[in-house]
Short mmCIF file of C-alpha atoms and ligand atoms in Angstrom, two decimals:
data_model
loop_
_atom_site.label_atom_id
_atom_site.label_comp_id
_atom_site.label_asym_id
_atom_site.label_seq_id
_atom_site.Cartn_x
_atom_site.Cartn_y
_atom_site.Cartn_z
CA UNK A 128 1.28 65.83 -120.49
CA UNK A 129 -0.83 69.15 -121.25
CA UNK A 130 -4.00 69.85 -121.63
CA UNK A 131 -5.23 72.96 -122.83
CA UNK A 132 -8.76 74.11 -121.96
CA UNK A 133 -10.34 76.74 -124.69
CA UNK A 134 -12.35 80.10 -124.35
CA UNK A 135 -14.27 79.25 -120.92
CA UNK A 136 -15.99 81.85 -118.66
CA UNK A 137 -13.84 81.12 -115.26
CA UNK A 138 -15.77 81.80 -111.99
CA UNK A 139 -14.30 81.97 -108.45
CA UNK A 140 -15.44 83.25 -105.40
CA UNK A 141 -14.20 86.73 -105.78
CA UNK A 142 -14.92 86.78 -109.90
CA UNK A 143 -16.21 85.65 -112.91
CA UNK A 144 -14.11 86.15 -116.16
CA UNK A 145 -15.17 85.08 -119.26
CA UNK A 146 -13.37 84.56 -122.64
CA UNK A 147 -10.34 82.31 -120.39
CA UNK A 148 -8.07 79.67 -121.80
CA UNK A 149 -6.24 77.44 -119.01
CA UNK A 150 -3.16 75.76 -119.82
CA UNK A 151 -2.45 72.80 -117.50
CA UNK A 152 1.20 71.28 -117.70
CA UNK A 153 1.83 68.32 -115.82
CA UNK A 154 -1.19 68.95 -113.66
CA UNK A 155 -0.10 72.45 -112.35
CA UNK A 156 -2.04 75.45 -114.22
CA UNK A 157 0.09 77.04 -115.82
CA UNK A 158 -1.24 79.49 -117.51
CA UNK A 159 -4.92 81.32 -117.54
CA UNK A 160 -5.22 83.85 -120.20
CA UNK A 161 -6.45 85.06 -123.56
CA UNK A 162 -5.93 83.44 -126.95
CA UNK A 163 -3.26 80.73 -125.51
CA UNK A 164 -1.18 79.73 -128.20
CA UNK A 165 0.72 76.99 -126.77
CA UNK A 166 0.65 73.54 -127.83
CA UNK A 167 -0.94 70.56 -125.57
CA UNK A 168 -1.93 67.30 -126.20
CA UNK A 169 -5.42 67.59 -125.34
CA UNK A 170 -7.26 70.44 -126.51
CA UNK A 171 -10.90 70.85 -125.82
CA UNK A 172 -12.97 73.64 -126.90
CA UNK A 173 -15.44 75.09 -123.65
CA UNK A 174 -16.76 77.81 -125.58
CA UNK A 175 -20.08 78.54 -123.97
CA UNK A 176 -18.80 76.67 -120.62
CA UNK A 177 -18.03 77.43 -117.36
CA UNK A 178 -14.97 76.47 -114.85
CA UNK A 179 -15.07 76.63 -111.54
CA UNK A 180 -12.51 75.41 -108.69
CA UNK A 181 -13.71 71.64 -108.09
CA UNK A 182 -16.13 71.49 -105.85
CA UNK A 183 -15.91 69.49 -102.49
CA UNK A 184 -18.55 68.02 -100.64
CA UNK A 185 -18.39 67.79 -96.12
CA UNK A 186 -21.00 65.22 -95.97
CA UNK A 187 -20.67 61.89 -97.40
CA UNK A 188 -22.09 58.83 -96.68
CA UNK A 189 -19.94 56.18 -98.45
CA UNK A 190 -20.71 53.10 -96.50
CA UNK A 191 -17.59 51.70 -96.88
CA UNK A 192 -16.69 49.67 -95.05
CA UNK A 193 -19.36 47.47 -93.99
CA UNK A 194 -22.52 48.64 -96.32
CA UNK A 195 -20.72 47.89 -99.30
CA UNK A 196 -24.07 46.79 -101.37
CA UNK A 197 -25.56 50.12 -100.98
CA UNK A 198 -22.36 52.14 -101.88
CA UNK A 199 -18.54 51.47 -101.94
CA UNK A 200 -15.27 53.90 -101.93
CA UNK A 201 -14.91 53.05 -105.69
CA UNK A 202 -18.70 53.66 -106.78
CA UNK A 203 -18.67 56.72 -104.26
CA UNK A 204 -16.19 58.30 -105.64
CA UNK A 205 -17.21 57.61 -109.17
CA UNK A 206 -20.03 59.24 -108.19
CA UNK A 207 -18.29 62.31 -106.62
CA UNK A 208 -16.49 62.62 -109.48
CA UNK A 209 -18.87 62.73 -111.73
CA UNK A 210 -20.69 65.63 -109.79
CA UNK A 211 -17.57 67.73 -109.81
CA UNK A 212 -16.03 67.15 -106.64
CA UNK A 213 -12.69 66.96 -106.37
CA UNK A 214 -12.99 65.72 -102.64
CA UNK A 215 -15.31 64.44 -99.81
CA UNK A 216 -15.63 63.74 -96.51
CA UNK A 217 -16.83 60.89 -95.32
CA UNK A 218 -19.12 59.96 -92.22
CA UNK A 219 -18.06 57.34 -89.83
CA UNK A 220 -21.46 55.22 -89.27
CA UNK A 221 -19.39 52.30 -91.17
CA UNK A 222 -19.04 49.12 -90.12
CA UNK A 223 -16.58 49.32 -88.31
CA UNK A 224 -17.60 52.74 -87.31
CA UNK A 225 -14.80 55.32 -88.12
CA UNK A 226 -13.75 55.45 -84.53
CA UNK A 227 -10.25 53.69 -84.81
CA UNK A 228 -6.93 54.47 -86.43
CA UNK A 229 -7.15 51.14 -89.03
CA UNK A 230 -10.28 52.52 -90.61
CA UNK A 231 -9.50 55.99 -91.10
CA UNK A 232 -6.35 54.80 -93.04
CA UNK A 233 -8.28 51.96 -95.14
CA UNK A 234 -10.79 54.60 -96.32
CA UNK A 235 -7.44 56.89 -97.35
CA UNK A 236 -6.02 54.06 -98.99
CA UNK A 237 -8.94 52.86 -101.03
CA UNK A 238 -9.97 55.97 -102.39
CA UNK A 239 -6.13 56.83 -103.32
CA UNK A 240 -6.10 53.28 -105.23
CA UNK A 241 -8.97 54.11 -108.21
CA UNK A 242 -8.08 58.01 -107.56
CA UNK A 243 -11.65 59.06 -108.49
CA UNK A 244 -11.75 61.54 -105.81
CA UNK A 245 -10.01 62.45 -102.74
CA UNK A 246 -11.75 60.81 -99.44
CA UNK A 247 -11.58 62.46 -96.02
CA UNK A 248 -12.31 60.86 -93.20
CA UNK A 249 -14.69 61.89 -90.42
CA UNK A 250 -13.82 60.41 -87.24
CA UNK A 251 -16.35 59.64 -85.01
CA UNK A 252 -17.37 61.97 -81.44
CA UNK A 253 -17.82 58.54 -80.02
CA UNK A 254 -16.70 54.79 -80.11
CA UNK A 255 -19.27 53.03 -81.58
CA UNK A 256 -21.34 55.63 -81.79
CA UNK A 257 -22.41 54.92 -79.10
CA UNK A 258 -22.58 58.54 -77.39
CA UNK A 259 -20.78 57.60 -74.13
CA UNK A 260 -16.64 57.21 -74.47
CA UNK A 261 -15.02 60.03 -76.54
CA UNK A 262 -12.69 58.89 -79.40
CA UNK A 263 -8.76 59.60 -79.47
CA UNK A 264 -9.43 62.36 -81.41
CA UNK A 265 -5.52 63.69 -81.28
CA UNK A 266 -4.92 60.14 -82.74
CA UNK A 267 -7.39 60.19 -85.64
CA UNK A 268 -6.54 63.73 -86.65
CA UNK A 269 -2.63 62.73 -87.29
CA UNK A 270 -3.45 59.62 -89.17
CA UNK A 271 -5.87 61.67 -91.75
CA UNK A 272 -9.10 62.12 -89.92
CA UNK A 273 -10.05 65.65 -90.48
CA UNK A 274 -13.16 66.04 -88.42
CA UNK A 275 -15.40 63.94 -85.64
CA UNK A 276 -18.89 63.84 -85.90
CA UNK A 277 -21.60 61.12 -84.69
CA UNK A 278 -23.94 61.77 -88.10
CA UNK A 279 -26.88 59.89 -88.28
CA UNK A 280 -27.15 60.15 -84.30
CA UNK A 281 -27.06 63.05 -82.15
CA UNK A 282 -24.63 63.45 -78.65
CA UNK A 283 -27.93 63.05 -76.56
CA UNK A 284 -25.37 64.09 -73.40
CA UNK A 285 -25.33 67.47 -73.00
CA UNK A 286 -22.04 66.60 -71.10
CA UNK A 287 -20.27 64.62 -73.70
CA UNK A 288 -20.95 67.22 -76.02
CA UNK A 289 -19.23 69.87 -73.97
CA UNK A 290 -16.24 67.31 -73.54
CA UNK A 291 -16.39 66.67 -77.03
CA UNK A 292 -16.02 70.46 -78.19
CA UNK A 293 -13.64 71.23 -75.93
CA UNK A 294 -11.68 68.16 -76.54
CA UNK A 295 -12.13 68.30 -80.57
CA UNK A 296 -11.10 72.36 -79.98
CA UNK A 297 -7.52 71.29 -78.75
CA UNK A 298 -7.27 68.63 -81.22
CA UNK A 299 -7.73 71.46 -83.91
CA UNK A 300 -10.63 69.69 -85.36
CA UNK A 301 -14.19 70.76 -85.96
CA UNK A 302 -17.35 69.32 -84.55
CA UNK A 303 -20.07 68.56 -86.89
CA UNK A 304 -23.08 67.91 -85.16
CA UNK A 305 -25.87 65.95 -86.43
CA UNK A 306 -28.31 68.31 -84.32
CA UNK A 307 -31.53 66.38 -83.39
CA UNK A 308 -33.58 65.70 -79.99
CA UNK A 309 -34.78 62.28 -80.10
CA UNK A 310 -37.56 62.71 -77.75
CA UNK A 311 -39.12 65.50 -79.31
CA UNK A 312 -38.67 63.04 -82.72
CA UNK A 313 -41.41 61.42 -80.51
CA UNK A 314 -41.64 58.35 -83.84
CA UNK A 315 -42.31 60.39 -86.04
CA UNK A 316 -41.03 59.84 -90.05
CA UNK A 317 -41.98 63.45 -91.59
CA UNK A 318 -42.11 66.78 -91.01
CA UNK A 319 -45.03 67.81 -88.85
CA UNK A 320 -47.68 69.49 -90.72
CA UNK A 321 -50.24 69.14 -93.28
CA UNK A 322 -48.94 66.76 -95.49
CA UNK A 323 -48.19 64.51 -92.17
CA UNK A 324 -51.71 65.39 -91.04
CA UNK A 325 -53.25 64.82 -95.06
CA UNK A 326 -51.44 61.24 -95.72
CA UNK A 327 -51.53 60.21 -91.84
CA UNK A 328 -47.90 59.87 -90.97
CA UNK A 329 -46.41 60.80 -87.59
CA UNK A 330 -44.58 64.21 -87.83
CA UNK A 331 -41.34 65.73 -86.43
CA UNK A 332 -41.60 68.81 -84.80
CA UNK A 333 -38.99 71.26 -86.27
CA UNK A 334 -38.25 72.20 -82.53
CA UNK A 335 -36.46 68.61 -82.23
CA UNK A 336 -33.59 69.85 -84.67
CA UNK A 337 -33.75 73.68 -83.81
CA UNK A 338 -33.56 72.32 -79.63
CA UNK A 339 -30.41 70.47 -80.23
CA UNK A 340 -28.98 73.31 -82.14
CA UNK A 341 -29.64 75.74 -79.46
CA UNK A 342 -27.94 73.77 -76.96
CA UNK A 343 -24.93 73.43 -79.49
CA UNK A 344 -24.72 77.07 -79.67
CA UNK A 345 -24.88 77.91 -76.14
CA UNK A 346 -22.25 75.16 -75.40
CA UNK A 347 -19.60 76.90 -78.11
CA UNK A 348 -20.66 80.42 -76.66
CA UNK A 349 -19.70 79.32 -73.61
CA UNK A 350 -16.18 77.79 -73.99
CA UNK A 351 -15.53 80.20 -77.00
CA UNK A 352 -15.18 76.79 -79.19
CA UNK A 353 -15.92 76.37 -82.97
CA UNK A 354 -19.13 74.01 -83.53
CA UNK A 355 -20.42 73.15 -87.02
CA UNK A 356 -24.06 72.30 -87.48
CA UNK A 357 -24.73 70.05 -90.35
CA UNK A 358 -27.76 69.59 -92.85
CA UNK A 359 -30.45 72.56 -90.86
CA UNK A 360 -33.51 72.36 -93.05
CA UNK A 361 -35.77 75.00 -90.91
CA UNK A 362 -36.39 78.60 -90.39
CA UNK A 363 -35.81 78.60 -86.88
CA UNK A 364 -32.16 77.24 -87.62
CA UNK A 365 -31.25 80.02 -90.03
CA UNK A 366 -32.41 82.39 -86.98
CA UNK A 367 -30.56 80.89 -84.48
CA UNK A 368 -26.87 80.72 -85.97
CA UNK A 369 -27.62 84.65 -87.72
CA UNK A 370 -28.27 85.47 -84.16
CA UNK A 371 -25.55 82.93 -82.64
CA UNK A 372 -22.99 84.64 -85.27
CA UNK A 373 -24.10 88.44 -84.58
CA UNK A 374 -23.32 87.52 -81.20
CA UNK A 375 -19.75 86.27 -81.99
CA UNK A 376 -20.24 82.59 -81.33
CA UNK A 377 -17.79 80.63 -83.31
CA UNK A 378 -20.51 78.54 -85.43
CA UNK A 379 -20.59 77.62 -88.87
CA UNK A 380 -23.03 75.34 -90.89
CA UNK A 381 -24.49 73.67 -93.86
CA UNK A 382 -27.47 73.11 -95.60
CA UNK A 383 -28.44 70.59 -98.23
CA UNK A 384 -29.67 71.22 -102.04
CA UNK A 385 -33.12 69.60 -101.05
CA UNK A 386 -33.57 71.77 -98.42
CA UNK A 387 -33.15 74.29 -100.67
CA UNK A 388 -35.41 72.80 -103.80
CA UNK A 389 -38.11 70.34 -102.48
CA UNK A 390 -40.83 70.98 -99.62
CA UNK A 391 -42.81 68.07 -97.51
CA UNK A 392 -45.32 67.80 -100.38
CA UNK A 393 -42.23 65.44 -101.77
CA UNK A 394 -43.66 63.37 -99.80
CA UNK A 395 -47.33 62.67 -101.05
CA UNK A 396 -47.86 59.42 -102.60
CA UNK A 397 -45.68 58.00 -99.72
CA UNK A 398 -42.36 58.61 -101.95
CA UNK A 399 -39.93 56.92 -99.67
CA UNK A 400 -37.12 59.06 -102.33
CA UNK A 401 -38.72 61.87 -100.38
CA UNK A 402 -37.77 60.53 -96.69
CA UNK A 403 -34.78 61.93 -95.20
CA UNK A 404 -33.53 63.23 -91.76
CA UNK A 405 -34.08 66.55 -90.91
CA UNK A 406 -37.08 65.91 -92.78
CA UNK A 407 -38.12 67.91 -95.94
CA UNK A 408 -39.95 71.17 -94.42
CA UNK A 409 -42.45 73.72 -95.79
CA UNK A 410 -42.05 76.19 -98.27
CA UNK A 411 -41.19 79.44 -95.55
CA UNK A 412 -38.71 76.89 -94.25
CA UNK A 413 -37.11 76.55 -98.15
CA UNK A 414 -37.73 80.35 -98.63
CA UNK A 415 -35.62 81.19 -94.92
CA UNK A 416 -32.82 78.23 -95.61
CA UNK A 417 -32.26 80.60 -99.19
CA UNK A 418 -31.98 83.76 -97.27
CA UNK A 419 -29.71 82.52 -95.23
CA UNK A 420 -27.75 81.05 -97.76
CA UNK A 421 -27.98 84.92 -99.61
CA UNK A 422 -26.51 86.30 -96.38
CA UNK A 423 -23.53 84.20 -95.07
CA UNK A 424 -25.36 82.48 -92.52
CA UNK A 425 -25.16 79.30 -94.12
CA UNK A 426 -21.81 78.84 -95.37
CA UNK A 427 -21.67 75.67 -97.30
CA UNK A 428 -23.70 73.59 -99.46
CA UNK A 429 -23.06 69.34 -98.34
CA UNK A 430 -24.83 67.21 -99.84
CA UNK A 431 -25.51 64.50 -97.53
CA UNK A 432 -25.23 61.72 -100.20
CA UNK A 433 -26.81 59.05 -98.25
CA UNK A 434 -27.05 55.83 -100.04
CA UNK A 435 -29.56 52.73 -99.72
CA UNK A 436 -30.51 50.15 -101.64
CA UNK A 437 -33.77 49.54 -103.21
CA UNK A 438 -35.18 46.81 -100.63
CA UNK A 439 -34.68 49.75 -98.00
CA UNK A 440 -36.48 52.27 -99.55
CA UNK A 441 -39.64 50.42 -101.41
CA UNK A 442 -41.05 49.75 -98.44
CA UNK A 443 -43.69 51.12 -96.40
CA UNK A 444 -43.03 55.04 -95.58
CA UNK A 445 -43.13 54.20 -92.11
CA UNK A 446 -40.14 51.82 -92.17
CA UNK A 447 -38.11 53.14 -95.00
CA UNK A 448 -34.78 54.41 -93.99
CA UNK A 449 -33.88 57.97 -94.00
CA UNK A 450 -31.65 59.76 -97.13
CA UNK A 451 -30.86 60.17 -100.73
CA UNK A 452 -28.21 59.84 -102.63
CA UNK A 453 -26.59 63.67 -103.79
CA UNK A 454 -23.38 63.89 -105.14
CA UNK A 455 -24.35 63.84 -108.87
CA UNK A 456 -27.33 66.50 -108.93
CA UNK A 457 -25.65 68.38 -106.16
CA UNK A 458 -24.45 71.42 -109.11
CA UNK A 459 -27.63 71.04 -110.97
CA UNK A 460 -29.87 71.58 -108.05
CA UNK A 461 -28.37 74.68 -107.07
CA UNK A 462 -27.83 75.70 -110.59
CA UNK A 463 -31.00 75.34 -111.20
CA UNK A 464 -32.95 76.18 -107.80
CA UNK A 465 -30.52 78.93 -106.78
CA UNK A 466 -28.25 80.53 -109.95
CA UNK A 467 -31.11 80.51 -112.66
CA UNK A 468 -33.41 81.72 -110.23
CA UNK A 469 -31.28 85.11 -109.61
CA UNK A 470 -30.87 83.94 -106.00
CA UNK A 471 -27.66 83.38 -105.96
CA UNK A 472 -24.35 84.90 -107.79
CA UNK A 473 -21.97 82.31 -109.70
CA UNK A 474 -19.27 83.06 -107.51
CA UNK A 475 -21.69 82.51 -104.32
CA UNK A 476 -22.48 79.61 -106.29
CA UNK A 477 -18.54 78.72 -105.92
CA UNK A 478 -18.05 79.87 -102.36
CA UNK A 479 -20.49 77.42 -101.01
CA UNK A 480 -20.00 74.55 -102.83
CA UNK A 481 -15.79 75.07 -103.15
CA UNK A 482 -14.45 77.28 -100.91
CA UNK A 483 -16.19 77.00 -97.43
CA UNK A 484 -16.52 73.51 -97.29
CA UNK A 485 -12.58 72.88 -97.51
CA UNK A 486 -12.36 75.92 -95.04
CA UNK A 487 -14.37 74.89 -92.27
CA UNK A 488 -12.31 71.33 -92.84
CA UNK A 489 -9.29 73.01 -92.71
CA UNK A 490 -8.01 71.82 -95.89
CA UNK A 491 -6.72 73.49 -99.13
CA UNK A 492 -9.37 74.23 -101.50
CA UNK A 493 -9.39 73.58 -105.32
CA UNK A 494 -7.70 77.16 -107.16
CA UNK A 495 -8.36 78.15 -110.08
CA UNK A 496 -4.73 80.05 -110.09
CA UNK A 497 -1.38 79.55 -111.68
CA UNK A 498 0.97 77.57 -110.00
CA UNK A 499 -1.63 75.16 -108.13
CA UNK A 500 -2.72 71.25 -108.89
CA UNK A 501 -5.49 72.05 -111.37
CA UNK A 502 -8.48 70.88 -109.70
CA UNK A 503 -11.47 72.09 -111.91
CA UNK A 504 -14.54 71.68 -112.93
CA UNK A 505 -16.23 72.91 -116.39
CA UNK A 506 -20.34 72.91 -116.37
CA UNK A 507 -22.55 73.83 -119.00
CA UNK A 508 -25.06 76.21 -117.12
CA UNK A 509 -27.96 75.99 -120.13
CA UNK A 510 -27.57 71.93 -120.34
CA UNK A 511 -31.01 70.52 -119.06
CA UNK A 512 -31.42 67.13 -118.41
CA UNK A 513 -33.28 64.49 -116.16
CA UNK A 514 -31.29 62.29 -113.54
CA UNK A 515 -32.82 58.50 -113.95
CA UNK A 516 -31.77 55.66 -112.31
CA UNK A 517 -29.73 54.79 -115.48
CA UNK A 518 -28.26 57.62 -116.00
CA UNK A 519 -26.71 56.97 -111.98
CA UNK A 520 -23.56 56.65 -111.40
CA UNK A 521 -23.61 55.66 -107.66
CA UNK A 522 -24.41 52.27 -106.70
CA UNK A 523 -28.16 53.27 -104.99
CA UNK A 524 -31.10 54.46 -107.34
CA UNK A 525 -32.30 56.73 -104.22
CA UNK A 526 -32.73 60.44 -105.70
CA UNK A 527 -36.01 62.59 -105.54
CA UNK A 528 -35.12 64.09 -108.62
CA UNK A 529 -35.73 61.23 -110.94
CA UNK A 530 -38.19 62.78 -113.01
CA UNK A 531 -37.26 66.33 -112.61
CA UNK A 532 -35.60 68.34 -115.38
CA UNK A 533 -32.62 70.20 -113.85
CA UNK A 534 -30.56 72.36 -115.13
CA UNK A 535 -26.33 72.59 -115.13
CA UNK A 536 -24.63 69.82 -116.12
CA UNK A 537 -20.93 69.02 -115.09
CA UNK A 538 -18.86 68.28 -118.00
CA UNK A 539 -15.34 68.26 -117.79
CA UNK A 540 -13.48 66.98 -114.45
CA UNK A 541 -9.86 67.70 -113.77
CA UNK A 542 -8.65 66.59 -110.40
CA UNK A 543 -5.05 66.26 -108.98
CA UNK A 544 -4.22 68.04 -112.86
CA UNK A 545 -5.41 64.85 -114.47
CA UNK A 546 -8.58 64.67 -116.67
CA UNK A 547 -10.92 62.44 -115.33
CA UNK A 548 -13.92 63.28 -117.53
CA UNK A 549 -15.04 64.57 -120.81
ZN1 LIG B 1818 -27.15 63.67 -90.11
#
């Protein structure tokens, strides 16, 4: 089985190259050159398109098992797929949490069976979540797990959190930490400002998330231990890990495309589509999160797909729950917010949203280089279009960019050297 891909513009980390054919024979790439002659059977013409290494995403929320009527592995990955991912890792605030040995295989095995896209597993830091009893992290990591993390809560303990690095460290897996101080959250459901102070909502203090990652930092600095801080959405952040990683501390961390695109104003009208944790923040805190995306202090883009069904979300601001779906707007967001804007280069573009995220995992990244599984991913950069509930592929209708005309549109999916979409 070959397919041959025609006349794209390739981009990867360390190039963009246009004028490219890619021969893929029985899902290795074979051959990336000029005017490829060969025969295939599939041949589709990308002139005008771009390829990049599938991307892979470190921060999924697939809700499987346990919250299977907001999202399931097979809709999930649907859904990954669709927005060029190759791969994800999943967060373990399941039911039953990701903190045993059974789960962390059923999520392998359930994603392997409709092959959509490759699921990871995030362990959790702590049974049950619960933020007390570390996990058998040596365990997890040999049955698939590729990372611990409590997501949706922080490690309030400042103690369990040095056990956990330290423990995690020798396990050879990283930490990610949702980074939040729940009494500085003090109740409140938006970021603190005037939007809060104009529609009369409680607001969160962006010292609650930039607290917790301070602590994080000083407890890596002072085992010399690898910590990973997920989703930062303020200025402060960015400051604090470009000063944590001038200093040598081993930390890496993420941001998310609406921290990047959308500022607290999302908010007015009491759009619950606009309600997430971190909270949205104000446009210096959009402007800092892209500087430090331009200078290597934030070293991934995650999305932090995040799933909930419509009863959850049209409801009172107050009591709607946090998050938005991501995976299938992920590309366009930063094509469109950080590419067409000149912010960004095509092969940062790639880094963060390829390369990075796999790295920081510890697992292979999609190449766009003969000889490896083809795992790639062909966008058209000038498509615009508008995501709608209809036009959703995952099973929740939860997106703040219903509405919004974006940019980038992934067309062509390749993953494990079989086409998946066209
Ligand atoms: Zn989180």
């Amino acid at each position: 089985m070959n397919i041959l891909l025609k006349n794209l513009t390739i981009v990867t980390k360390d190039s963009v190259t246009e004028g490219q054919d890619i021969l893929i024979t029985d899902g290795i790439i074979a051959k990336i050159g000029i005017n490829l002659t060969d025969s295939a059977d599939t041949v589709l013409d990308c002139t005008g398109k771009t390829a990049f290494p599938s991307f892979f995403d470190m921060h999924t929320h697939m809700r499987d098992p346990g919250f299977t009527y907001k999202e399931d592995i097979e809709t999930g990955t649907k859904a990954a797929m669709h927005g060029g991912f190759w791969g994800v890792a999943a967060m373990p605030n399941t039911n039953p949490v990701t903190d045993n040995v059974p789960v962390v295989e059923y999520i392998i095995n359930k994603a392997n069976k409709f092959g959509y896209a490759k699921v990871f597993p995030v362990a959790a830091i702590t049974k049950g979540l619960e933020g007390k009893e570390l996990t058998e992290m040596m365990e997890l990591k040999a049955h698939g797990a590729v990372a611990v993390s409590d997501d949706g809560k922080p490690v309030s303990d400042s103690n369990t959190m040095r056990q956990a690095l330290r423990y995690a460290d020798m396990a050879g897996m990283p930490v990610v930490c949702h980074s939040e101080d729940l009494s500085l959250v003090n109740g409140g459901v938006m970021n603190e400002g005037a939007t809060a102070d104009r529609l009369g909502l409680r607001g969160i203090t962006r010292a609650a998330e930039e607290a917790a990652i301070a602590r994080e930092i000083i407890l890596a600095k002072s085992y010399g231990v690898p910590v990973h801080i997920t989703h930062i959405s303020t200025k402060g952040s960015v400051e604090l890990i470009r000063n944590a990683k001038k200093e040598g501390v081993k930390v890496t961390c993420d941001t998310c495309p609406h921290y990047f695109s959308l500022t607290d104003e999302a908010c007015e009208g009491y759009d619950t589509h606009a309600k997430m944790n971190p909270p949205l923040r104000e446009a210096f805190d959009v402007a800092a999160i892209i500087e430090g995306l331009q200078d290597g202090t934030i070293d991934a883009i995650a999305t932090d797909h995040a799933p909930h069904h419509f009863d959850e979300k049209k409801v009172e601001f107050d009591h709607a729950l946090n998050g938005i779906i991501g995976l299938e707007t992920s590309f366009a967001v930063g094509c469109t917010y950080l590419y067409k804007t000149g912010k960004i280069t095509l092969s940062k573009l790639a880094e963060l949203m390829a390369d990075t995220p796999c790295n920081i995992l510890n697992i292979e990244p999609a190449e766009m280089k003969e000889g490896k599984v083809a795992n790639i991913t062909v966008c058209d950069l000038n498509e615009t279009w508008m995501p709608t509930p209809e036009n959703t592929v995952s099973k929740s209708k939860n997106s703040p960019y219903y509405g919004k005309e974006l940019t980038g549109k992934v067309k062509v999916v390749i993953t494990d050297g079989i086409l998946k979409l066209h």
